[in-house]
mmCIF file of N, CA and C in Angstrom:
data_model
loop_
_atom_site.group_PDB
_atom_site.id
_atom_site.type_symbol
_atom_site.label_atom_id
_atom_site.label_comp_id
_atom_site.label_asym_id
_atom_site.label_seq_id
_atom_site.Cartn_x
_atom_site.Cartn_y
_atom_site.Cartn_z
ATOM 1 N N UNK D 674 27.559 7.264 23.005
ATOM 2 C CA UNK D 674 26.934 6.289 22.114
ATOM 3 C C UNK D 674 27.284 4.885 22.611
ATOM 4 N N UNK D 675 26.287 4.147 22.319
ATOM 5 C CA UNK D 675 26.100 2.913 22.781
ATOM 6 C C UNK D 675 26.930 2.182 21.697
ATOM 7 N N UNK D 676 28.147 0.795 22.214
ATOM 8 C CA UNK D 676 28.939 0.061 21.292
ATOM 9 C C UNK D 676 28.663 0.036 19.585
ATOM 10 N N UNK D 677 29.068 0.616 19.142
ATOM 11 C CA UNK D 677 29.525 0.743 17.714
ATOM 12 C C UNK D 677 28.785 -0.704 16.801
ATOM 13 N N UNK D 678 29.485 -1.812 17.335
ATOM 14 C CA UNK D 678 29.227 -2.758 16.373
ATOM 15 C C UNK D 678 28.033 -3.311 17.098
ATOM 16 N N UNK D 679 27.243 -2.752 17.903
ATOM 17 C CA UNK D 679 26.374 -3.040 18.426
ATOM 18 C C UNK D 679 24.893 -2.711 17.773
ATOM 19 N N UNK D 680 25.486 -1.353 17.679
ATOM 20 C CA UNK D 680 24.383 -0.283 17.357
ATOM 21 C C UNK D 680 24.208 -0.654 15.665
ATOM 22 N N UNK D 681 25.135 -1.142 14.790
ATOM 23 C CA UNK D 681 25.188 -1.397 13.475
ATOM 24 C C UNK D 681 24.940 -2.863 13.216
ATOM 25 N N UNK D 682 24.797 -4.071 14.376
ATOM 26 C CA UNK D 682 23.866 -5.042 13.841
ATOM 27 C C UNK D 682 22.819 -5.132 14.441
ATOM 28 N N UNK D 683 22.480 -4.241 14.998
ATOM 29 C CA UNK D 683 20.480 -4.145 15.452
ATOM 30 C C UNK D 683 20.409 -3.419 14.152
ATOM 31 N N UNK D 684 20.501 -2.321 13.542
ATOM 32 C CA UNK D 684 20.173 -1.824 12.506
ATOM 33 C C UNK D 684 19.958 -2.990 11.255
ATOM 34 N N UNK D 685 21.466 -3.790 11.461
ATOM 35 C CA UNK D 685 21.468 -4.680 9.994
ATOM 36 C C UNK D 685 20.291 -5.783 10.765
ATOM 37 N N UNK D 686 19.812 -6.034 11.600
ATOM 38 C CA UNK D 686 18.799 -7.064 11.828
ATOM 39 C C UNK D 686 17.284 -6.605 11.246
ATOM 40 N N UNK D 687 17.366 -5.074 11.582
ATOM 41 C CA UNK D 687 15.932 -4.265 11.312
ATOM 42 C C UNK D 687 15.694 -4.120 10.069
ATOM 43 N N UNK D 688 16.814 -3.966 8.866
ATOM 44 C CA UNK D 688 16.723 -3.786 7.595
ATOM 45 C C UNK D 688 16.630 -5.306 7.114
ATOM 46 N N UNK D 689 17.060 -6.044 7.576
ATOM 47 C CA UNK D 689 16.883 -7.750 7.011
ATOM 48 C C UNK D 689 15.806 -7.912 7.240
ATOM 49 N N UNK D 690 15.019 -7.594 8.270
ATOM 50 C CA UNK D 690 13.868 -7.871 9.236
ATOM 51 C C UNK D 690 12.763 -7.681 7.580
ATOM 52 N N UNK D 691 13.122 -6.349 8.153
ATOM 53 C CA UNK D 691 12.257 -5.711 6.664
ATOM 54 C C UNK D 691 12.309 -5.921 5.325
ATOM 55 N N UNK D 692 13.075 -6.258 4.565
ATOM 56 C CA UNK D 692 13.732 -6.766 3.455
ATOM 57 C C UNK D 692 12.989 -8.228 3.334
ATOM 58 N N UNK D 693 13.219 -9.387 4.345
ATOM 59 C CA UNK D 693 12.435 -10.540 4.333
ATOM 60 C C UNK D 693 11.274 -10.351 4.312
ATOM 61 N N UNK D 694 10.623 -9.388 4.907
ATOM 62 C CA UNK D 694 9.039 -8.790 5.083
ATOM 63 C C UNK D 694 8.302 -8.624 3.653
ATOM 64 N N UNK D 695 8.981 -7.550 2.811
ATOM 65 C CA UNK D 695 8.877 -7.298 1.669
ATOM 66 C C UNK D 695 8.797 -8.262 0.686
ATOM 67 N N UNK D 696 10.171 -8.863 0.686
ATOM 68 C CA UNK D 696 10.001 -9.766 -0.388
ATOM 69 C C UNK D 696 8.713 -11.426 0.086
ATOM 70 N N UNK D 697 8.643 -11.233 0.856
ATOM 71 C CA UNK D 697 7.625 -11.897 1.547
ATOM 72 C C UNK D 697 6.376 -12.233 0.836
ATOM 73 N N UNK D 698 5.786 -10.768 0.940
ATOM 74 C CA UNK D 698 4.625 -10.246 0.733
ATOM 75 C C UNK D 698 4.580 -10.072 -0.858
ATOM 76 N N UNK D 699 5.741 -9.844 -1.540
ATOM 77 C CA UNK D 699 5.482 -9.994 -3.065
ATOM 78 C C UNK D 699 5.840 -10.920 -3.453
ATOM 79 N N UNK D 700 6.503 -12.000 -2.958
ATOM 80 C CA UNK D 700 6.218 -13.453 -3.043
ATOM 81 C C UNK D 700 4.945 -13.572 -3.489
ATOM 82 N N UNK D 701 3.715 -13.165 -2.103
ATOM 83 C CA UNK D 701 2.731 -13.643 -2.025
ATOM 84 C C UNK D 701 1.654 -13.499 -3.261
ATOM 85 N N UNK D 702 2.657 -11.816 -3.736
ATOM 86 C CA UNK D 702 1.528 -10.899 -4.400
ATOM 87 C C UNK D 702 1.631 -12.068 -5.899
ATOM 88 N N UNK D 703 2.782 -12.102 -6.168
ATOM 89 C CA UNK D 703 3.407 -12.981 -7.446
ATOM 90 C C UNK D 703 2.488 -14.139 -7.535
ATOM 91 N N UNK D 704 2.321 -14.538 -6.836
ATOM 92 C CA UNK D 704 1.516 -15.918 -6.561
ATOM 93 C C UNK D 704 0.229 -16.173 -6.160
ATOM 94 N N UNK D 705 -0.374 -14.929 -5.602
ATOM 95 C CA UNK D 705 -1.487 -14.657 -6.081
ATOM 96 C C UNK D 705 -2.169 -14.365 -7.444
ATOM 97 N N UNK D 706 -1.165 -13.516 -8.216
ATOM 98 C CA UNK D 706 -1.468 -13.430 -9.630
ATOM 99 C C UNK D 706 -1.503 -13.746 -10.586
ATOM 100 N N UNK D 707 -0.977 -15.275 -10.318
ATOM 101 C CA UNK D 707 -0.377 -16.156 -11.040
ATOM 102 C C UNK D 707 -1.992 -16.570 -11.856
ATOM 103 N N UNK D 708 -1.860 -16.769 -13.671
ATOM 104 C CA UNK D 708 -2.746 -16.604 -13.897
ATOM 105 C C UNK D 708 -3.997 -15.807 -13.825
ATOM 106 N N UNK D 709 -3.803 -14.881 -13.709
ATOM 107 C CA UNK D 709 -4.839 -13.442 -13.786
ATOM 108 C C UNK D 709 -4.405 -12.554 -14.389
ATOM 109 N N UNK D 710 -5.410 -12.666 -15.618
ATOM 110 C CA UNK D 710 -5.226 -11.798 -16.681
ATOM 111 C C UNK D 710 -5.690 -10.248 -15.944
ATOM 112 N N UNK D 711 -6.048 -10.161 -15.282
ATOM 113 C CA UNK D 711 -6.920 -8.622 -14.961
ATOM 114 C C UNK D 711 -5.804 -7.931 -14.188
ATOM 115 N N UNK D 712 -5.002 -7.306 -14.293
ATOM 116 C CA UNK D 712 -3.725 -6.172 -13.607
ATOM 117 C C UNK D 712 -4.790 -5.474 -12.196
ATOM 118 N N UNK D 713 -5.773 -4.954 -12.793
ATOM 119 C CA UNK D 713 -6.541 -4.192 -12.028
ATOM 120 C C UNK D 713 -7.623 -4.934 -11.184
ATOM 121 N N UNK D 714 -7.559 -5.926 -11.023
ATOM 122 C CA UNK D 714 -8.432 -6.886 -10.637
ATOM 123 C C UNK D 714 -8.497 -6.588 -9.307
ATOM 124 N N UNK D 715 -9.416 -6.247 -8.170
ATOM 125 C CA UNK D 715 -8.911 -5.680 -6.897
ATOM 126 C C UNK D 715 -10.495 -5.644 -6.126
ATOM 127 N N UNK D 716 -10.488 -5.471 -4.813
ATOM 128 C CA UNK D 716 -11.092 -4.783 -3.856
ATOM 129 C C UNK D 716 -11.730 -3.329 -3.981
ATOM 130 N N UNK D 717 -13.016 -2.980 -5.079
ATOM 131 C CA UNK D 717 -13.190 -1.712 -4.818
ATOM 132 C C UNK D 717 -12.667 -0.704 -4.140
ATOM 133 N N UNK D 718 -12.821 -1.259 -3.076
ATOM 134 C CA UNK D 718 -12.296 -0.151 -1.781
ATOM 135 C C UNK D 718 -10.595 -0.006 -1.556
ATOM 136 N N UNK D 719 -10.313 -1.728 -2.149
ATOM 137 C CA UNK D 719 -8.592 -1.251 -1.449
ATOM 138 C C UNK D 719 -8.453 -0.969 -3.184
ATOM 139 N N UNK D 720 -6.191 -1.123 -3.129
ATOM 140 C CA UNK D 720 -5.562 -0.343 -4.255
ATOM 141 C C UNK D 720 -5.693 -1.823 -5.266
ATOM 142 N N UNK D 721 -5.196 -1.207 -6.203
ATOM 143 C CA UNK D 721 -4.756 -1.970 -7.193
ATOM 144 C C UNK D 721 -3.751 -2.916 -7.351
ATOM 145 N N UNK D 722 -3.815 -4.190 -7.695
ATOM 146 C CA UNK D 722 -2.572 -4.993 -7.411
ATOM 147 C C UNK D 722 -1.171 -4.486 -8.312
ATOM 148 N N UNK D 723 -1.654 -3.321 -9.230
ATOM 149 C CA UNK D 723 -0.380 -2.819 -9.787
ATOM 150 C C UNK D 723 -0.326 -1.920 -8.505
ATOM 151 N N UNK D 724 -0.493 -0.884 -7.856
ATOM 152 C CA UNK D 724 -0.093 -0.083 -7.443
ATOM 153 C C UNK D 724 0.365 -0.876 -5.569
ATOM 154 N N UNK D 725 -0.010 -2.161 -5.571
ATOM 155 C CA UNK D 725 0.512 -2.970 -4.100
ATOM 156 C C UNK D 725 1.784 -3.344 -4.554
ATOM 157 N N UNK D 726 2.260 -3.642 -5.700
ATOM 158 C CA UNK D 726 2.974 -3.946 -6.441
ATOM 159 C C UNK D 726 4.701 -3.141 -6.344
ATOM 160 N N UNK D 727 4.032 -1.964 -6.625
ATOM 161 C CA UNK D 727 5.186 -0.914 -6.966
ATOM 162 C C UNK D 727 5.497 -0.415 -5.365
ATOM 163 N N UNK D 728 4.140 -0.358 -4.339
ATOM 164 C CA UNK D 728 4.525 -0.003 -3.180
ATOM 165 C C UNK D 728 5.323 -1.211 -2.193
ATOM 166 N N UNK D 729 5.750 -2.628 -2.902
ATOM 167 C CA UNK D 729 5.965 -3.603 -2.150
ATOM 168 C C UNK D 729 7.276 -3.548 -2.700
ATOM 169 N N UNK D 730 7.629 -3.536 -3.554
ATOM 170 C CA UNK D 730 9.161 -3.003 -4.346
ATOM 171 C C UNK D 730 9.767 -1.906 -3.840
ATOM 172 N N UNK D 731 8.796 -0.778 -4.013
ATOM 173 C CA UNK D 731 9.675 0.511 -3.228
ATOM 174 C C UNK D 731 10.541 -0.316 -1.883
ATOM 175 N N UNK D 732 9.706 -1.122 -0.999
ATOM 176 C CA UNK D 732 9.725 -1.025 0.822
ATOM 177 C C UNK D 732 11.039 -3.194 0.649
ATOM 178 N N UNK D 733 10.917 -3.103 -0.546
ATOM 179 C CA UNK D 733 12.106 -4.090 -0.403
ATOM 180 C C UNK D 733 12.990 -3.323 -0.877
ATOM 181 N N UNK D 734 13.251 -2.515 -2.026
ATOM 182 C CA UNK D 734 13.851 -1.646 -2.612
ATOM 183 C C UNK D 734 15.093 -1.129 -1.000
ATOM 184 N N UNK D 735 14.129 0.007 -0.495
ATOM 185 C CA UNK D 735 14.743 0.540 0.613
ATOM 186 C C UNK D 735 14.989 -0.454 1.287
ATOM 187 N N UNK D 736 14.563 -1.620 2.169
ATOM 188 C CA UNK D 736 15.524 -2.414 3.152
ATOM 189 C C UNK D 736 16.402 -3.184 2.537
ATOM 190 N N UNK D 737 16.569 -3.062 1.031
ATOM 191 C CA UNK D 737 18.054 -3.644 0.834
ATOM 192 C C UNK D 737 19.326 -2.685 0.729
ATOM 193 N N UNK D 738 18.803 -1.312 0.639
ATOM 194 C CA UNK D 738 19.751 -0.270 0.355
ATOM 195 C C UNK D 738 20.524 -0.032 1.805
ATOM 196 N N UNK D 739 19.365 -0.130 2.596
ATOM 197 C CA UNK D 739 20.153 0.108 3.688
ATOM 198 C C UNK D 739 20.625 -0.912 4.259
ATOM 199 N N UNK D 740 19.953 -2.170 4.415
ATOM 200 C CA UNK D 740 20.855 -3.056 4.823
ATOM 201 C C UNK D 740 22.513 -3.485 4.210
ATOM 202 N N UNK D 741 22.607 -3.018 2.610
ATOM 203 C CA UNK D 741 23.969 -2.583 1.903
ATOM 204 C C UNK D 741 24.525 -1.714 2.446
ATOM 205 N N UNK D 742 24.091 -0.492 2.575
ATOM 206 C CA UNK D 742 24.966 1.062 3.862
ATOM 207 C C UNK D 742 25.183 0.260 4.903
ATOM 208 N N UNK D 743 24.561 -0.427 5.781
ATOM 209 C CA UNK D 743 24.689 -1.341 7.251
ATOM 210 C C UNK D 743 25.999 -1.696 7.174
ATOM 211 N N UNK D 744 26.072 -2.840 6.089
ATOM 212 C CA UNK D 744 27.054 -3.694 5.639
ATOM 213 C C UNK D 744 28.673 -3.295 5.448
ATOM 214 N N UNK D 745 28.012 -2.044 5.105
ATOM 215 C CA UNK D 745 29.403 -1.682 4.067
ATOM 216 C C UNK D 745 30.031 -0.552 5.735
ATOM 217 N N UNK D 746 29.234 -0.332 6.397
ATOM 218 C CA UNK D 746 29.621 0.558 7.405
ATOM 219 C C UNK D 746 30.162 -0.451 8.715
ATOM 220 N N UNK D 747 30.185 -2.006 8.640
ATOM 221 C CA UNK D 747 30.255 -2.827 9.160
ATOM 222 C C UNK D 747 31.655 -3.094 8.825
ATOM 223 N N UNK D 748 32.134 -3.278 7.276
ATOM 224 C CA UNK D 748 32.882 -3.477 6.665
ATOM 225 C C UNK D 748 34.407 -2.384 7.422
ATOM 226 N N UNK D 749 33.422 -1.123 6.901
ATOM 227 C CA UNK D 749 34.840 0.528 7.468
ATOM 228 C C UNK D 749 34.932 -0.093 8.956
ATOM 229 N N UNK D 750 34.469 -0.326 9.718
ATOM 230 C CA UNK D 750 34.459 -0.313 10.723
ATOM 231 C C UNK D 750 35.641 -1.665 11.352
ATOM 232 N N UNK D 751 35.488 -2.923 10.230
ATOM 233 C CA UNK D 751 36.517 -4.120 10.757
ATOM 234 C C UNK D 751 37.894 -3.601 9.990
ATOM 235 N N UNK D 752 37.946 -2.259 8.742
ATOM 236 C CA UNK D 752 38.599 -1.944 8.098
ATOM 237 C C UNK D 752 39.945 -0.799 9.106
ATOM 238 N N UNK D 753 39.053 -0.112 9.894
ATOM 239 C CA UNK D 753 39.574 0.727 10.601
ATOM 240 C C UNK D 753 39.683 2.674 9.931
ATOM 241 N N UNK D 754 38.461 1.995 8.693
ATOM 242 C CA UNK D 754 37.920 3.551 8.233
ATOM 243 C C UNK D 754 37.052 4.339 8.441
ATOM 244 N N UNK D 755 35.955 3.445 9.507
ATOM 245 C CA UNK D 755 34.749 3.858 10.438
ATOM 246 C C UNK D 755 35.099 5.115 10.602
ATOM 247 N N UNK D 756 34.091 5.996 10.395
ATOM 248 C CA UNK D 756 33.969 7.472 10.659
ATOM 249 C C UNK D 756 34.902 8.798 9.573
ATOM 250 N N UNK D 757 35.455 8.149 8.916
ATOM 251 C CA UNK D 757 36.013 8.991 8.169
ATOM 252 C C UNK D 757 35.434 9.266 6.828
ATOM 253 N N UNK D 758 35.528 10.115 6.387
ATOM 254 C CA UNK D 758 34.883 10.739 5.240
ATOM 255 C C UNK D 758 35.362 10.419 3.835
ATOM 256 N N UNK D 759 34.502 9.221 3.270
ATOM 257 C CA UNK D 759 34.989 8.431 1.949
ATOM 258 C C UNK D 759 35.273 9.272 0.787
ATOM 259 N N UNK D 760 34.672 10.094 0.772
ATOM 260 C CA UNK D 760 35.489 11.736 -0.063
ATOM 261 C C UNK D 760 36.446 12.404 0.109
ATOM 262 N N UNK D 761 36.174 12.948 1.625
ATOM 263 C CA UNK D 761 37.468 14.265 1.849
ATOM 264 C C UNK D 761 38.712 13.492 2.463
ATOM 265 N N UNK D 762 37.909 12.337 3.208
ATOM 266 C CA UNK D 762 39.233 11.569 3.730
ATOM 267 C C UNK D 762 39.120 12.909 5.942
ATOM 268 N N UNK D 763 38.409 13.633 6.332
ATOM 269 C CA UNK D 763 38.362 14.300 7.080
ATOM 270 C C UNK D 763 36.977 13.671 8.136
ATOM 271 N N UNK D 764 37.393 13.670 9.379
ATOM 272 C CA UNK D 764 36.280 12.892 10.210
ATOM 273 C C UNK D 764 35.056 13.079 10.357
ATOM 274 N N UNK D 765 34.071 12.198 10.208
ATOM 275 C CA UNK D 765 32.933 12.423 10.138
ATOM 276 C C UNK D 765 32.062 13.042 11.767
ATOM 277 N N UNK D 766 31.686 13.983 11.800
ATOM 278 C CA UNK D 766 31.454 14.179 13.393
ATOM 279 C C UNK D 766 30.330 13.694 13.816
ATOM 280 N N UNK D 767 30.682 13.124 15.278
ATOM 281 C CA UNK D 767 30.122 12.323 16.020
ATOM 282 C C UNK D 767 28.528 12.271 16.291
ATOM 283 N N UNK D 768 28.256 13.625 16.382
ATOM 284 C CA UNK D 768 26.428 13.927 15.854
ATOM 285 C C UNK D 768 25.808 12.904 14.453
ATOM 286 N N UNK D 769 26.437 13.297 13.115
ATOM 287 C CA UNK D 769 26.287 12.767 12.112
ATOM 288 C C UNK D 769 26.374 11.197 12.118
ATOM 289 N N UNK D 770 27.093 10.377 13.041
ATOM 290 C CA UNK D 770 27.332 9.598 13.265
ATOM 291 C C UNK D 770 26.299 8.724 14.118
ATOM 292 N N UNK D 771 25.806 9.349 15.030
ATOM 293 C CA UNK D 771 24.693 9.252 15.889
ATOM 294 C C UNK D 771 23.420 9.242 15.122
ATOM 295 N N UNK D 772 22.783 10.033 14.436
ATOM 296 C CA UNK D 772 21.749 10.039 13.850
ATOM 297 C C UNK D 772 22.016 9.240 12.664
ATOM 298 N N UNK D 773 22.682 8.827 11.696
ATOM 299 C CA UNK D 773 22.794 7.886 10.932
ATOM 300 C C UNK D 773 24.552 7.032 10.627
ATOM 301 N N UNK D 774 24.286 6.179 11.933
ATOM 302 C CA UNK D 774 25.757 4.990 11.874
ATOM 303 C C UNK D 774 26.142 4.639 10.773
ATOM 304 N N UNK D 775 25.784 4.318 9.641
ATOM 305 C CA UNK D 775 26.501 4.174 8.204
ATOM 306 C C UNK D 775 27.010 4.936 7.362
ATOM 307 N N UNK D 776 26.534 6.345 7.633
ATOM 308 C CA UNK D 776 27.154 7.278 6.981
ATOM 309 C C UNK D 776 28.397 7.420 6.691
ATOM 310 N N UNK D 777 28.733 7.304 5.291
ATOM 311 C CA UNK D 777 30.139 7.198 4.571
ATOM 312 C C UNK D 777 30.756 8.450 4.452
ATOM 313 N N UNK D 778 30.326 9.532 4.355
ATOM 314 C CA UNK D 778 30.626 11.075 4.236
ATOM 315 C C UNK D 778 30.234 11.945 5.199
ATOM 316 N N UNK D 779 30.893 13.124 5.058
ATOM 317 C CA UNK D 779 30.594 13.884 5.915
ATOM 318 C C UNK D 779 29.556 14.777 5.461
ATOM 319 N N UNK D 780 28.859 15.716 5.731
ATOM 320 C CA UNK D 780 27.804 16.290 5.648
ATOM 321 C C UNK D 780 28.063 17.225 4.332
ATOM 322 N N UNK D 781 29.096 18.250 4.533
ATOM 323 C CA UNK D 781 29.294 18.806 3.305
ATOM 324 C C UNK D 781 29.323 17.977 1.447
ATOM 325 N N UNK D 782 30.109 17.001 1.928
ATOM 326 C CA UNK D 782 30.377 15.997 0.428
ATOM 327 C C UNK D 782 29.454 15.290 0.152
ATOM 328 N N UNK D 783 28.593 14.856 0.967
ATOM 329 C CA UNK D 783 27.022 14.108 1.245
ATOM 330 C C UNK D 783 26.285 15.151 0.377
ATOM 331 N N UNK D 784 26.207 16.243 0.454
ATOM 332 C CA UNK D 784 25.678 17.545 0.009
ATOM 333 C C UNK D 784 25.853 17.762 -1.526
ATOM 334 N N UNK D 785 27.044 17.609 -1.672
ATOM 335 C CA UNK D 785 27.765 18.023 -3.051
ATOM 336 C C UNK D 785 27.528 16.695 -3.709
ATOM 337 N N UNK D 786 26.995 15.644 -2.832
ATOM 338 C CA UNK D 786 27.008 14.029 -3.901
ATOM 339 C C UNK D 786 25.358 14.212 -4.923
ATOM 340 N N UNK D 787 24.681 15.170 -3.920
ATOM 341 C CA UNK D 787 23.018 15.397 -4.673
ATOM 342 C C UNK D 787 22.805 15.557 -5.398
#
């Protein structure tokens, strides 16, 4: 694996990336609607400004969650708890680690958190 704190601020750049994107765009939506009584007021063909709405929230929603996991895995990492398992306290293995760098748990307790 490619440097550690490397690999965890391209991630935290991609989730900010996205996060600014989002709230961006429902900036826009906000302010487009400003004064319009009609919720449903829309483009035949495209969606509804309620339903651009809820899908522009979901997609800020998620790039702040993860840019928080980023953060906080940024955090274990200047902490010297990087990779260990915030439950069992037992190492998180290096696969799991690879496919998602913020991961606070290990796979089993990740499991049992559902």
């Amino acid at each position: 694996m490619t440097d550690l704190r490397s690999v965890l601020t391209e991630l935290r750049a991609t989730a900010a990336a996205r996060a600014d994107a989002a709230a961006a765009a429902l900036a826009e939506l906000v302010h487009d609607r400003q004064g319009s009584n009609d919720d449903d007021e829309h483009d035949p063909e495209g969606v509804t400004l309620s339903s651009e709405w809820s899908r522009l929230s979901a997609l800020s929603d998620a790039a702040s969650a993860e840019l928080q996991r980023v953060d906080e895995a940024l955090e274990r990492l200047d902490a010297g708890t990087y990779g260990i398992c915030a439950t069992c306290g037992e190492p998180i293995p290096p696969a799991r680690l690879e496919v998602r760098p913020f991961a606070a748990q290990c796979v089993p307790c990740a499991e049992k958190a559902r």
